[in-house]
Each structure stands twice: as C-alpha cells, then as structure tokens.
Coordinates of C-alpha atoms and ligand atoms in Angstrom, one line a residue:
X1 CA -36.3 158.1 10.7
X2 CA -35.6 155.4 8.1
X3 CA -37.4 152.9 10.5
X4 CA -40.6 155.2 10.7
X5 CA -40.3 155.3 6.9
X6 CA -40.6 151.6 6.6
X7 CA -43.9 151.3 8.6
X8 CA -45.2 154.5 6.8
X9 CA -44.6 152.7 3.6
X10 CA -45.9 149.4 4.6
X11 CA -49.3 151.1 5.6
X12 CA -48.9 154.0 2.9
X13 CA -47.7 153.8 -1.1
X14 CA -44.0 153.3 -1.6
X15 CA -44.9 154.4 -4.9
X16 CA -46.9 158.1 -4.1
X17 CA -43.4 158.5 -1.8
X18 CA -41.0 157.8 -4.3
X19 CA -42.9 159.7 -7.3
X20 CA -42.7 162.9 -5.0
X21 CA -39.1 162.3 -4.7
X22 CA -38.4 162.4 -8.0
X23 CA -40.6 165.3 -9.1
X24 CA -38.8 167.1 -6.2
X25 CA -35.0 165.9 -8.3
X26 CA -36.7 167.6 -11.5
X27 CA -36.6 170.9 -9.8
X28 CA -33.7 171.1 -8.3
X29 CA -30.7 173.0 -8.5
X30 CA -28.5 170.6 -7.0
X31 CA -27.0 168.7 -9.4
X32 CA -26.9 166.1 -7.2
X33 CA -28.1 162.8 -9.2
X34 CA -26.3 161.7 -12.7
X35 CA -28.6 159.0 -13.3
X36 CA -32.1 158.4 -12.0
X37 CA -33.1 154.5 -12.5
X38 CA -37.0 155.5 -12.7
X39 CA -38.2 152.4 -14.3
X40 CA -37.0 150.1 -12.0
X41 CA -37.3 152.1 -8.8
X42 CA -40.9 152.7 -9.6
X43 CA -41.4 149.0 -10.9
X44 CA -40.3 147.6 -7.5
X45 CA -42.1 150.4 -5.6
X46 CA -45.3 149.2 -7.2
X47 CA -44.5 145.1 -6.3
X48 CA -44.1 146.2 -3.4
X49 CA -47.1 148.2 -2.1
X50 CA -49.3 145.6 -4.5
X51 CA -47.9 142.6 -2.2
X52 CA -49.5 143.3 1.0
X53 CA -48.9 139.3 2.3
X54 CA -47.7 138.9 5.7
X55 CA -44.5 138.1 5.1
X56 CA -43.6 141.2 3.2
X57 CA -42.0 144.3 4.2
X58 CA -39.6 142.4 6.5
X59 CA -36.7 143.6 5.8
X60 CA -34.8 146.4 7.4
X61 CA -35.2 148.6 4.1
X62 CA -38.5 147.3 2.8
X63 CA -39.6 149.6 0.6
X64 CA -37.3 152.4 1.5
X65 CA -35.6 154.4 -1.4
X66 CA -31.8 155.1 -1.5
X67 CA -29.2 156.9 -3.6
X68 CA -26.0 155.7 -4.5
X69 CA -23.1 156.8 -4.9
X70 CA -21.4 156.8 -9.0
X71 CA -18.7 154.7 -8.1
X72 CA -20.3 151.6 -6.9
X73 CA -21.3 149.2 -9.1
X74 CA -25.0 148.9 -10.0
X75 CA -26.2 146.2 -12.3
X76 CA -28.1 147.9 -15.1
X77 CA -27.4 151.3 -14.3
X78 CA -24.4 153.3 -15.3
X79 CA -21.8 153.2 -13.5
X80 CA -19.0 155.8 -14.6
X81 CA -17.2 157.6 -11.3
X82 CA -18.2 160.8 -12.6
X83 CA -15.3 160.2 -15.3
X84 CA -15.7 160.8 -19.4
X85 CA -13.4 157.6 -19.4
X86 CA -16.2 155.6 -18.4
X87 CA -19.4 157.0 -19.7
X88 CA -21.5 154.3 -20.8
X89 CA -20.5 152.0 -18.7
X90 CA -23.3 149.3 -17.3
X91 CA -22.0 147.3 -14.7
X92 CA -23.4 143.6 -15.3
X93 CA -23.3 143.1 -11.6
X94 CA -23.8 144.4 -7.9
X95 CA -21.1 145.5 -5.9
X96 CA -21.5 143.7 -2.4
X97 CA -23.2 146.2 -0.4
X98 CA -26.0 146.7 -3.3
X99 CA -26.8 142.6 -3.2
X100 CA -27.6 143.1 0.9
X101 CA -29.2 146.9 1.0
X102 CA -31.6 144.2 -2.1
X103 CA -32.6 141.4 0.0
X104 CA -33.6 143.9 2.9
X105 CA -35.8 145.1 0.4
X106 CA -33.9 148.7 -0.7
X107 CA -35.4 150.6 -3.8
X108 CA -32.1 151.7 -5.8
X109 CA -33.9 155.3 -6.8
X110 CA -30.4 156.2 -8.7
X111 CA -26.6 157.3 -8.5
X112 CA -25.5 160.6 -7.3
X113 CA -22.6 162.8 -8.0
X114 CA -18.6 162.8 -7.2
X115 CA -15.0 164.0 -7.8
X116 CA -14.0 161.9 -11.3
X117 CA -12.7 158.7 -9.9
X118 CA -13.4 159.9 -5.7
X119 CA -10.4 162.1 -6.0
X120 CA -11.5 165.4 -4.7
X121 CA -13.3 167.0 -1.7
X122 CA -15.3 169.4 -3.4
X123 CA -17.4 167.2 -6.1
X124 CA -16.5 169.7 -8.0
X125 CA -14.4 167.9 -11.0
X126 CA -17.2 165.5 -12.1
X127 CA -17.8 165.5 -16.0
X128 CA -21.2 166.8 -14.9
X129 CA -20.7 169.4 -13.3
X130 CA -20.5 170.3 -9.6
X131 CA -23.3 169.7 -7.3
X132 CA -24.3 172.3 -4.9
X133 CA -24.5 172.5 -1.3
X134 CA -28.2 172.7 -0.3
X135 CA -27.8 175.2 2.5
X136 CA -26.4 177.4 0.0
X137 CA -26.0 176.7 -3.9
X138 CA -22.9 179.3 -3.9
X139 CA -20.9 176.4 -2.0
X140 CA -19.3 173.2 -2.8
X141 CA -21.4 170.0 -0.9
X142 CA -17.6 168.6 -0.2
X143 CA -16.2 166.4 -1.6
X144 CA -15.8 163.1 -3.0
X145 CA -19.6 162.2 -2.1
X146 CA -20.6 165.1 -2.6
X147 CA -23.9 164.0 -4.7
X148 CA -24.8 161.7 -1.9
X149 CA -24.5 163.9 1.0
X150 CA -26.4 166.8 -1.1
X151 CA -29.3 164.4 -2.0
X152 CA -29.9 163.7 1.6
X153 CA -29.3 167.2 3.3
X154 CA -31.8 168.2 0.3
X155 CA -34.7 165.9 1.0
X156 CA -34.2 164.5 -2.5
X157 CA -33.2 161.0 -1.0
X158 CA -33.7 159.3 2.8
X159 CA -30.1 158.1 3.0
X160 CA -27.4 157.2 0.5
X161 CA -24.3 155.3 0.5
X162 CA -20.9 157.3 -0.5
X163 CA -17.0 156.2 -0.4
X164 CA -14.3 156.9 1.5
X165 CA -10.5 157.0 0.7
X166 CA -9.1 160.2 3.0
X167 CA -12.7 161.9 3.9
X168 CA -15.3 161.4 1.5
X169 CA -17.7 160.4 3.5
X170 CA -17.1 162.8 6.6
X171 CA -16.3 165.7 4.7
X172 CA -19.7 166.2 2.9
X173 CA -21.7 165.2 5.6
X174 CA -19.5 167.9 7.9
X175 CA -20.4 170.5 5.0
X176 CA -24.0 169.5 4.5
X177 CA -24.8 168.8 8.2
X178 CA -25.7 165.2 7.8
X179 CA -24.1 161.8 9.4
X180 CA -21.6 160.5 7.8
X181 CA -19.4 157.1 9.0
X182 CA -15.8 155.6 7.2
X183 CA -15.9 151.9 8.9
X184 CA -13.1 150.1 10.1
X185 CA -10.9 149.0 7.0
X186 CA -12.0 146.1 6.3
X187 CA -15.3 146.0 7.3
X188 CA -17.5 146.4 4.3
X189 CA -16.7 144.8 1.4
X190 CA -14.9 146.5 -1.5
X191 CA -16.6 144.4 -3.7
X192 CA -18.1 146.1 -6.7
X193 CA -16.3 149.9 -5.8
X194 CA -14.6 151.0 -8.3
X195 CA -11.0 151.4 -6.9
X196 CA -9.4 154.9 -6.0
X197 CA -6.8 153.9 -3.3
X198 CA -7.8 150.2 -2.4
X199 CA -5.6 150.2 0.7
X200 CA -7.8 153.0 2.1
X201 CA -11.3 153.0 1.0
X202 CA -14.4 152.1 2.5
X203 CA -18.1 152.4 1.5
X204 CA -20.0 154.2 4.2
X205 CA -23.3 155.2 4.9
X206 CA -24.8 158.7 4.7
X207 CA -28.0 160.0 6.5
X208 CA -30.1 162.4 8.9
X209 CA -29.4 160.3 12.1
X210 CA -27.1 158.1 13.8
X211 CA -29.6 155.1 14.5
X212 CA -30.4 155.4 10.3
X213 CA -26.8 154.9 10.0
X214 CA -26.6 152.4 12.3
X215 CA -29.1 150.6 10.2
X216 CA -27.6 150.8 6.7
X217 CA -24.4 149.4 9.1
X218 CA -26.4 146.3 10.0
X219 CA -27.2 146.0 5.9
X220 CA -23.8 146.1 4.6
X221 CA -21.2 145.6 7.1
X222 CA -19.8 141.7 7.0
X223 CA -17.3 139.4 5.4
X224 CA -17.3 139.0 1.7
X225 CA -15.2 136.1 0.4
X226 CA -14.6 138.0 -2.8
X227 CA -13.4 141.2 -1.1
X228 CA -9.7 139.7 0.1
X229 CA -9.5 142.6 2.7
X230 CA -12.6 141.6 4.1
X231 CA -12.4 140.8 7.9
X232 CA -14.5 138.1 9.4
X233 CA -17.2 138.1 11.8
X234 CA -19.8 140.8 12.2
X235 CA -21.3 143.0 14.7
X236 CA -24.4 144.2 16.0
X237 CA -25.2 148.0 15.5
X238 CA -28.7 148.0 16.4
X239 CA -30.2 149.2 19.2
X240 CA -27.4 151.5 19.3
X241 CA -25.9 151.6 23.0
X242 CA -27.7 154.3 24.9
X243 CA -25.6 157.2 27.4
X244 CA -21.9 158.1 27.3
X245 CA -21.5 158.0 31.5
X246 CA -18.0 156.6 32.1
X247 CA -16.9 157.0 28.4
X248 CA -13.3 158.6 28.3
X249 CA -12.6 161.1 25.4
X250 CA -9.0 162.0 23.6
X251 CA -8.8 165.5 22.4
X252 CA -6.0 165.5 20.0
X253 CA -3.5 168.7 20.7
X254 CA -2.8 168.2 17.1
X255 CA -6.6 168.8 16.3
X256 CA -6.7 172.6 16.9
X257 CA -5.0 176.1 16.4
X258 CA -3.5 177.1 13.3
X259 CA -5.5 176.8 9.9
X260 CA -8.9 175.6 11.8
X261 CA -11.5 178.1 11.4
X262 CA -12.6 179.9 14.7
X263 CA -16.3 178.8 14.7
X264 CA -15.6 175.5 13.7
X265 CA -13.8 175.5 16.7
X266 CA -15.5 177.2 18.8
X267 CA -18.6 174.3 17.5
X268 CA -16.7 171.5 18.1
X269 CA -15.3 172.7 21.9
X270 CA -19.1 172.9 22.6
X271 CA -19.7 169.4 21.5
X272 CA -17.3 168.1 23.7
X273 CA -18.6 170.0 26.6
X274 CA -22.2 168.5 25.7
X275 CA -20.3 165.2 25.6
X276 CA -18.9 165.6 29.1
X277 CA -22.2 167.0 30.2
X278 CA -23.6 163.9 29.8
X279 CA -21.4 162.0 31.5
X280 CA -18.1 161.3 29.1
X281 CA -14.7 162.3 30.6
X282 CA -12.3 164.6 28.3
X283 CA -8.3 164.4 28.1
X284 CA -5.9 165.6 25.8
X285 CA -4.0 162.9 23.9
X286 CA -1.4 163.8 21.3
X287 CA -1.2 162.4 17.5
X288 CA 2.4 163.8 17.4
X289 CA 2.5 162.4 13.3
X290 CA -0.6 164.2 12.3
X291 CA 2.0 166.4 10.2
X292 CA 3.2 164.0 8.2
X293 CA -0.8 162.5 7.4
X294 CA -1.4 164.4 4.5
X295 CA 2.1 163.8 2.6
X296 CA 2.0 160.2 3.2
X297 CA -2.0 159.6 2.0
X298 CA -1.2 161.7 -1.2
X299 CA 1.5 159.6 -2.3
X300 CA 0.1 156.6 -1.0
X301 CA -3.9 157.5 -2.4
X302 CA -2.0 158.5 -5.8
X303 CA 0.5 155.9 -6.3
X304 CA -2.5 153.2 -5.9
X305 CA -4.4 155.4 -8.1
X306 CA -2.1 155.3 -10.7
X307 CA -1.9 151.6 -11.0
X308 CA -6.0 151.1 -10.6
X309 CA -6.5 153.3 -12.9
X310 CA -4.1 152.0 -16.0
X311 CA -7.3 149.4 -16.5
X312 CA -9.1 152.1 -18.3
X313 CA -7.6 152.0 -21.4
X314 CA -9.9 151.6 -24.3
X315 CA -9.4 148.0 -24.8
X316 CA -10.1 146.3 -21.5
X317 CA -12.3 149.2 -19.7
X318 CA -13.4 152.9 -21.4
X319 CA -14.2 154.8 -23.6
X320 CA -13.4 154.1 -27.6
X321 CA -13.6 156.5 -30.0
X322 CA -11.9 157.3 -33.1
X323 CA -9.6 155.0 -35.7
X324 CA -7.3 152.6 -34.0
X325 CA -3.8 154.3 -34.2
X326 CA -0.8 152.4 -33.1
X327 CA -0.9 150.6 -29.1
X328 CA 0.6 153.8 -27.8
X329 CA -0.9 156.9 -29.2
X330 CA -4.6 155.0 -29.4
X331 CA -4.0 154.4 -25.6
X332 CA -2.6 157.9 -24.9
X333 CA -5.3 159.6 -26.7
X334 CA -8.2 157.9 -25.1
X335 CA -6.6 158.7 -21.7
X336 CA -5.7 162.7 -22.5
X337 CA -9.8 162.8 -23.7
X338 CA -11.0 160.3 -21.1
X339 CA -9.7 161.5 -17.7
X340 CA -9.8 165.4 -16.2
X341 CA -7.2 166.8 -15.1
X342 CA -6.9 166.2 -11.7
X343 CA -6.7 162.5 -12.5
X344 CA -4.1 163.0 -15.0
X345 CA -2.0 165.0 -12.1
X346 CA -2.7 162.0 -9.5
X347 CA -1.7 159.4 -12.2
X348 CA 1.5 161.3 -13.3
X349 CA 2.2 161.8 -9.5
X350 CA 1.3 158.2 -8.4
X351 CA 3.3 156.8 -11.3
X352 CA 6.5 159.1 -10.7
X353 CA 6.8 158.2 -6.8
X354 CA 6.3 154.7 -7.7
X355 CA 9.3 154.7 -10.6
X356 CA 12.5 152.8 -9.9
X357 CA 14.9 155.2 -8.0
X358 CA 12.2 156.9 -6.4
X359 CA 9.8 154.3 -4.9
X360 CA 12.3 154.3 -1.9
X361 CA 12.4 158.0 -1.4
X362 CA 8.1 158.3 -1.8
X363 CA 6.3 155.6 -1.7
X364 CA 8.2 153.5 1.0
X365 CA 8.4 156.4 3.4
X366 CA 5.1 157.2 2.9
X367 CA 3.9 153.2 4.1
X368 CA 6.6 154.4 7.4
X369 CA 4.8 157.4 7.9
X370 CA 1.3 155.5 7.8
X371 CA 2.9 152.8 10.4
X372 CA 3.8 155.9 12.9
X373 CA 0.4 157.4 12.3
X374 CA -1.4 154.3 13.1
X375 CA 0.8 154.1 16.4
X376 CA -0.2 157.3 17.5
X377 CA -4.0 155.9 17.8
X378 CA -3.0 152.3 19.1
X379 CA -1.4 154.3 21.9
X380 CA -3.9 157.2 22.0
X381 CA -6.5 154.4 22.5
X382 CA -5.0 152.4 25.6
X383 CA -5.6 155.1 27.5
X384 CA -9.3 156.8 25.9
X385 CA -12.5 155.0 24.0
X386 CA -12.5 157.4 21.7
X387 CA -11.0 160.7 20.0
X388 CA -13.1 164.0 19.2
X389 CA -12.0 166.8 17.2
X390 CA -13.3 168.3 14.1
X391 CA -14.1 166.5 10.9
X392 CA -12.9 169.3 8.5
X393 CA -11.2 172.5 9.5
X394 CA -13.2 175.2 7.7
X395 CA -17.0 175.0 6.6
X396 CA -17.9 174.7 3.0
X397 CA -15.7 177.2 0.5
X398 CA -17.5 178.5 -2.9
X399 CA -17.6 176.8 -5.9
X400 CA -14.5 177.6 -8.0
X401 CA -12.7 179.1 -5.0
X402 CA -9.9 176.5 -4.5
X403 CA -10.2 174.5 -7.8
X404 CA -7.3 176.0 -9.3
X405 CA -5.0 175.5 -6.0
X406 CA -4.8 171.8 -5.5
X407 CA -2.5 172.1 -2.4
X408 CA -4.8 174.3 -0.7
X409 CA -7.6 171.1 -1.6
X410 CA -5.6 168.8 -0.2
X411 CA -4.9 170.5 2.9
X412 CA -8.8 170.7 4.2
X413 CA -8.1 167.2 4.5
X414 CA -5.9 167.2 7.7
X415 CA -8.2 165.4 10.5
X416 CA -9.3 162.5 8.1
X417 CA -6.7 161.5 6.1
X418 CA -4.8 160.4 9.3
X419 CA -8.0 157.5 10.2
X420 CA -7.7 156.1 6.6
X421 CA -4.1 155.6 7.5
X422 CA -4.7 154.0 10.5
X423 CA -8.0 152.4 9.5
X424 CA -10.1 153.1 12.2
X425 CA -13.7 153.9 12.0
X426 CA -15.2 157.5 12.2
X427 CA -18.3 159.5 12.1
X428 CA -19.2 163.2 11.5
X429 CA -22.1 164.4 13.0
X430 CA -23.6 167.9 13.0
X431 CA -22.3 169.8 15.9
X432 CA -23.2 173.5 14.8
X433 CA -22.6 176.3 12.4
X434 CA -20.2 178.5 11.1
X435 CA -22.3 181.9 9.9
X436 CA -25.1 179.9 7.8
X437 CA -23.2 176.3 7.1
X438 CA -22.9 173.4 9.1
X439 CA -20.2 171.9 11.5
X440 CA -19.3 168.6 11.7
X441 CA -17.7 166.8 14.7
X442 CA -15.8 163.6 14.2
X443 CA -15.6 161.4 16.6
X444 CA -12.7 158.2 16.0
X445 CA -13.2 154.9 17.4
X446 CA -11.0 151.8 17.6
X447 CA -10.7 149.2 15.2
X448 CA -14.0 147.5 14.8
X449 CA -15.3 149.7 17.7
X450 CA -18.1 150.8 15.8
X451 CA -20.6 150.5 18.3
X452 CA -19.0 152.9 20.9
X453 CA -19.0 155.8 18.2
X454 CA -21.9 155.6 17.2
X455 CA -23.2 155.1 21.0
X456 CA -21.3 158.9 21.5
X457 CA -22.8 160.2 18.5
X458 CA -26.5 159.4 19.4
X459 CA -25.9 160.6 22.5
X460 CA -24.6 164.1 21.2
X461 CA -27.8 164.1 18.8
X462 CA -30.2 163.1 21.0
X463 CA -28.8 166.3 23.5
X464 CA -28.9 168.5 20.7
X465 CA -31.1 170.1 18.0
X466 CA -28.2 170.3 15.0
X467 CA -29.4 167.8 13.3
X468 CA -33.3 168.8 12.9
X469 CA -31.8 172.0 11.0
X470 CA -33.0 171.7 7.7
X471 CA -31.6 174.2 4.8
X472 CA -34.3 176.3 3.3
X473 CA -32.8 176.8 -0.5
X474 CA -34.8 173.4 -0.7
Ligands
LIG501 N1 -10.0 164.4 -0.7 C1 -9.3 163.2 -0.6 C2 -8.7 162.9 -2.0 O1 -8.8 163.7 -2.8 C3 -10.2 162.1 -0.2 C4 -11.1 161.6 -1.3 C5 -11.8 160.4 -0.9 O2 -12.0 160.1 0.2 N2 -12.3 159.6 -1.9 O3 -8.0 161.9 -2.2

C-alpha cells in the first residue's frame, strides 16, 4: 500500500493527497490527532511535487504522509504525552526514528493521541480527551497508541508510528484491526521517546499491511550511538520472506481458557488453522510464568516510571504556573495540577516498591519474575520459530466502562506484557471479529527474528480478507 502511494504521489500531487487528508481530520469524530503541523506538512508536500528532477522521490517514504505518536519527540511541534504537565512543550530536536522516516523523504502530517505519559490501554486518560475507535465511536481505540492506531484504521493517516511498554502498540491495532509490531528490545532507538518504562519500550510501526510495516522497519530500525540500549547491526525486512511451509508454531497452554473472550478465541484458533493450512506446523508449548507477567511489569513499568518521571518538575521540564512558593509545595503543586491521576497512582506505586525496606520484596522479585518469564521463551523457542495466540483477550470495551477499575485495565494486558519482559518482537494482525470489532492475532518471534514474523504474518494476510475490512462510521 504505502509503496503504491509513493509512485501515485510521484506521478500525482502530494499536496491534493495530503489536503484531503486533513479536511477528512476536520470532520471527524475521532479525536485522534492533538496537533496537526499543517504548515510544514503542506510546505514540504509542495517542494516536493514542484521538484520533479530525477533524483527525487527516492526514498522509501518520498512524499508519503505519517502520523505520530505524542510521545516522540518532534522538532517544532509539541510534544506533550498527552500530559497537562507538559503542554507547551516544543521539542528542539528529532527523536531518532523522525531524523530517518526525514531523509526517506516522510511528511510529518502531525501527532496523535495517548494515555498521559503511555500508561494506559484505552487512550482514554489523555488531557484531550479519549479518541474513539473507528469501527464504533462507543469504544475505546485501545490503548496507549490509541490516536495512532485510530488515525490509520480511519483513513485519516497511511501509517503512523506508536510506542510500546507492555502492548501499546499491539493492543490498538488488535482493537482497531490494523498491524501493529513491538521490535526486539533494542532494536529501534529510544532516542527522542519520552520515557515511560525505559527497560521495556519500543517505538513500533502501525499500519494496514504487513509489507507497509515492513517498510517503516527498514526506516527506523538500526543502531543509534545515543540510544545506549541500542543493539548493533541491522537487518533486512524487505521483500518480506514469502510461505510459512516448514515453519513450526508454539501455542501457549497459558494463552487460552479462562478470562479470554469466546470469539476471540474462536478467531484466533482459525488463524492458526489458516497458518497450518499453508503449510506451518502447530504444537503446544507452555509459558508456565505467564501468571506472574502482569505483577512483575506493573511494578517494574511503575517503578521506572516513577523515577523518569520526577524530571517534570517545573524547573527543569513542565509546566510553571503560579508564585514561586517554597522548593517543596512549588514542586508538589505543579505535580498535583500537572499529572492525572493515573500517573499520580503509578508514581506513588513506583516510588513505594522502590523505597528502602521494600525494593527487596517488589522491585527485586519483580526483575526474578522477568528472568523466569524470559526463560520460558528461550526454551519455548529451541523447539518452535514462533508463538501464536491472541494479542488481547477481549475486543474493544466502551468508553468509561473500565476507567474507574484500574485492576480490571491492567489485566487486558496478559499476552503482551510477558514479550516486553522478555523483549522479543511481536505483531498483531487482524484475524477476525468479535460481533462488529476486530481480532487481533499475535504472533512472537525470537530475539531479532523479525523477519520470520512478519514472513507468518504476510502469509496469514495474503490467505485472508481481514485486513481489507474497512469500518464504515468513517
Ligand atoms: N497498558 C500498559 C500500561 O499501562 C502498557 C502501556 C504501554 O505499552 N505504553 O502500562
């Protein structure tokens, strides 16, 4: 798709495309953008379709428009995680993956919704509001990315990049029935994100196909010397591999039964029978610590955020307001006004399992737990390519239904948490529906093994019409 783009552009008007685009954001009920960066998307759109020389249009995104998400850093154009902490805030620089989707030639069209600070699955706690899911605007889009996965499933935006710490990524393209892939930790440079829960994150892309993801993969994915996670060396994406004959499949035990919706299930046990259709073998492999995933991310995600987060303080990053005080009630104040609440429960939480007496009974276990959980797939994997199971365990809830009841939040995270702790990559593809609202499958591949998910996943699409399914509220 995004490769068909390019040459339509290159012959047609980057600009006529990109104006429609935005006229299309003006009507909608999404909520999906914060900020549109008009000007300059439309300024470059014009250099480009005036420059018709032969060496331009060469790169992979030449002309092609993408969204990003709020908490990656965009030189001139607010950056501000969805947070009241941070409104106003005009990054200086690029983050990493902006300075490479820019030299292939990427139009920045503008940033797009999230939970404040990535913490959430719903998008629903942004300071502007939630974004809606485009196959129906009673339901949340999921959650962190929620604004990025919307824009896309909506036709408001080609692709878009999102984050994820424990299934932001996945979990809005599951609920919006778009691709979504977390890479290998490691892999894309954390440059320029805002930090969540550094050990975790990763910056992924989010789009209609596999082979568009597999292009914004070629774009972003390589070592950054000012990212010190950042691995060396760099793979190939494109062409992606074609077939899945020979390929051997792990269906986690753990993965199904209790709490996983029926026609989720049902949707994702077709999938693999499409898989091994084609020519993939199935066995059941056991991730006997998937219990212990979601305990050990939540202390681990909040005790990181808890110390990324005491930057934003008025002085050194956020919002001022108000007389000057003494150090500790000016600080307190601008962090009770500046952060929502469910950033003020993760901080509180973070900082408690991370206080002296206690960092041995939370925090330590939790980095035990993580080890075992990352075992399970080290062993899982000597004996299968990949793992399959579902990306989330229900389809998309209504807005307001589960705000109140953090717990009940956190525990639709269950199959994605467990790859951030172990770092592997994975990818959510559309797989089906449950009633009116998409499935996703996810499908967990080695460290660095990007190439063989997202060989099984164009494999899967190309055998199936899922991902042609456009919603109609748009
Ligand atoms: N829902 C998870 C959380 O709230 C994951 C969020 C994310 O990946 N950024 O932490």
């Amino acid at each position: 798709m995004l490769g068909e783009l390019r040459e339509q552009l290159r012959s047609g008007s980057a600009e006529d495309y990109l104006c429609k685009l935005f006229e299309k954001i003006e009507r909608s009920k999404l909520n999906g953008f914060t900020t549109l960066a008009k000007e300059s998307a439309l300024q470059q759109a014009r250099d480009f379709d005036r420059d018709r020389s032969p060496g331009q249009g060469q790169g992979l995104l030449a002309g092609v428009p993408i969204a990003i998400k709020e908490c990656i850093s965009t030189r001139g154009i607010q950056t501000c995680c969805s947070s009241r902490i941070l409104q106003g805030y005009i990054p200086p620089y690029d983050a990493h993956v902006i300075e490479r989707l820019k030299a292939e030639g990427a139009i920045i069209m503008g940033k797009t919704n999230m939970d404040e600070f990535a913490m959430g699955s719903s998008t629903e706690t942004s300071c502007f509001g939630p974004t809606k899911n485009p196959w129906d605007l009673n339901t949340v889009p999921g959650g962190s990315s929620g604004g990025s996965a919307a824009v896309v499933a909506g036709g408001e935006a080609p692709c878009a990049l999102g984050s994820d710490t424990g299934g932001s990524v996945r979990c809005p393209a599951s609920f919006c029935g778009i691709v979504g892939l977390k890479p290998t930790y490691g892999l894309v440079s954390r440059y320029g994100l805002v930090a969540y829960a550094n050990s975790l994150e990763q910056i992924g892309p989010l789009t209609h196909t596999v082979e568009d993801t597999a292009l914004l993969m070629q774009i972003i994915a390589g070592h950054d010397g000012r990212d010190t996670t950042s691995a060396e060396g760099k793979s190939d994406y494109l062409p992606v591999k074609e077939g899945v004959k020979g390929l051997k499949i792990g269906i986690p035990k753990e993965y199904f039964g209790e709490g996983v919706n029926k026609d989720v299930e049902k949707a994702v046990w077709d999938a693999i029978h499409t898989l091994e259709g084609l020519g993939a073998t199935w066995q059941e492999v056991s991730l006997p610590h998937t219990k212990h995933a979601l305990a050990a991310y939540y202390v681990i995600a909040m005790s990181e955020a808890s110390s990324n987060l005491a930057r934003f303080d008025g002085l050194r990053y956020g919002l001022r307001e108000g007389e000057d005080k003494d150090w500790h009630t000016t600080f307190s104040d601008i962090r009770s006004k500046g952060f929502g609440p469910e950033v003020k429960r993760r901080i509180l939480l973070g900082t408690y399992a991370l206080s002296a007496g206690y960092y041995g009974r939370y925090y330590l276990k939790a980095l035990k737990v993580r080890t075992l959980i990352k075992n399970d797939f080290l062993k899982a994997f000597k004996d299968v390519d990949l793992v399959a199971g579902p990306t989330m365990p229900i389809p998309a809830f209504r807005i307001g239904e589960r705000i109140n009841d953090p717990l009940s939040l956190y525990l639709a995270d269950v199959f994605t948490v467990p790859i951030n702790l172990a770092g592997v990559p994975a990818i959510s593809v559309p797989c089906g529906f449950a009633g009116h609202l998409p499935v996703g499958l996810q499908l967990i591949g080695k460290h660095f093994d990007e190439a063989t998910v997202l060989q099984a996943a164009q494999a899967f699409e190309a055998a199936t019409p899922f991902h042609e399914k456009k919603p109609e509220v748009v």
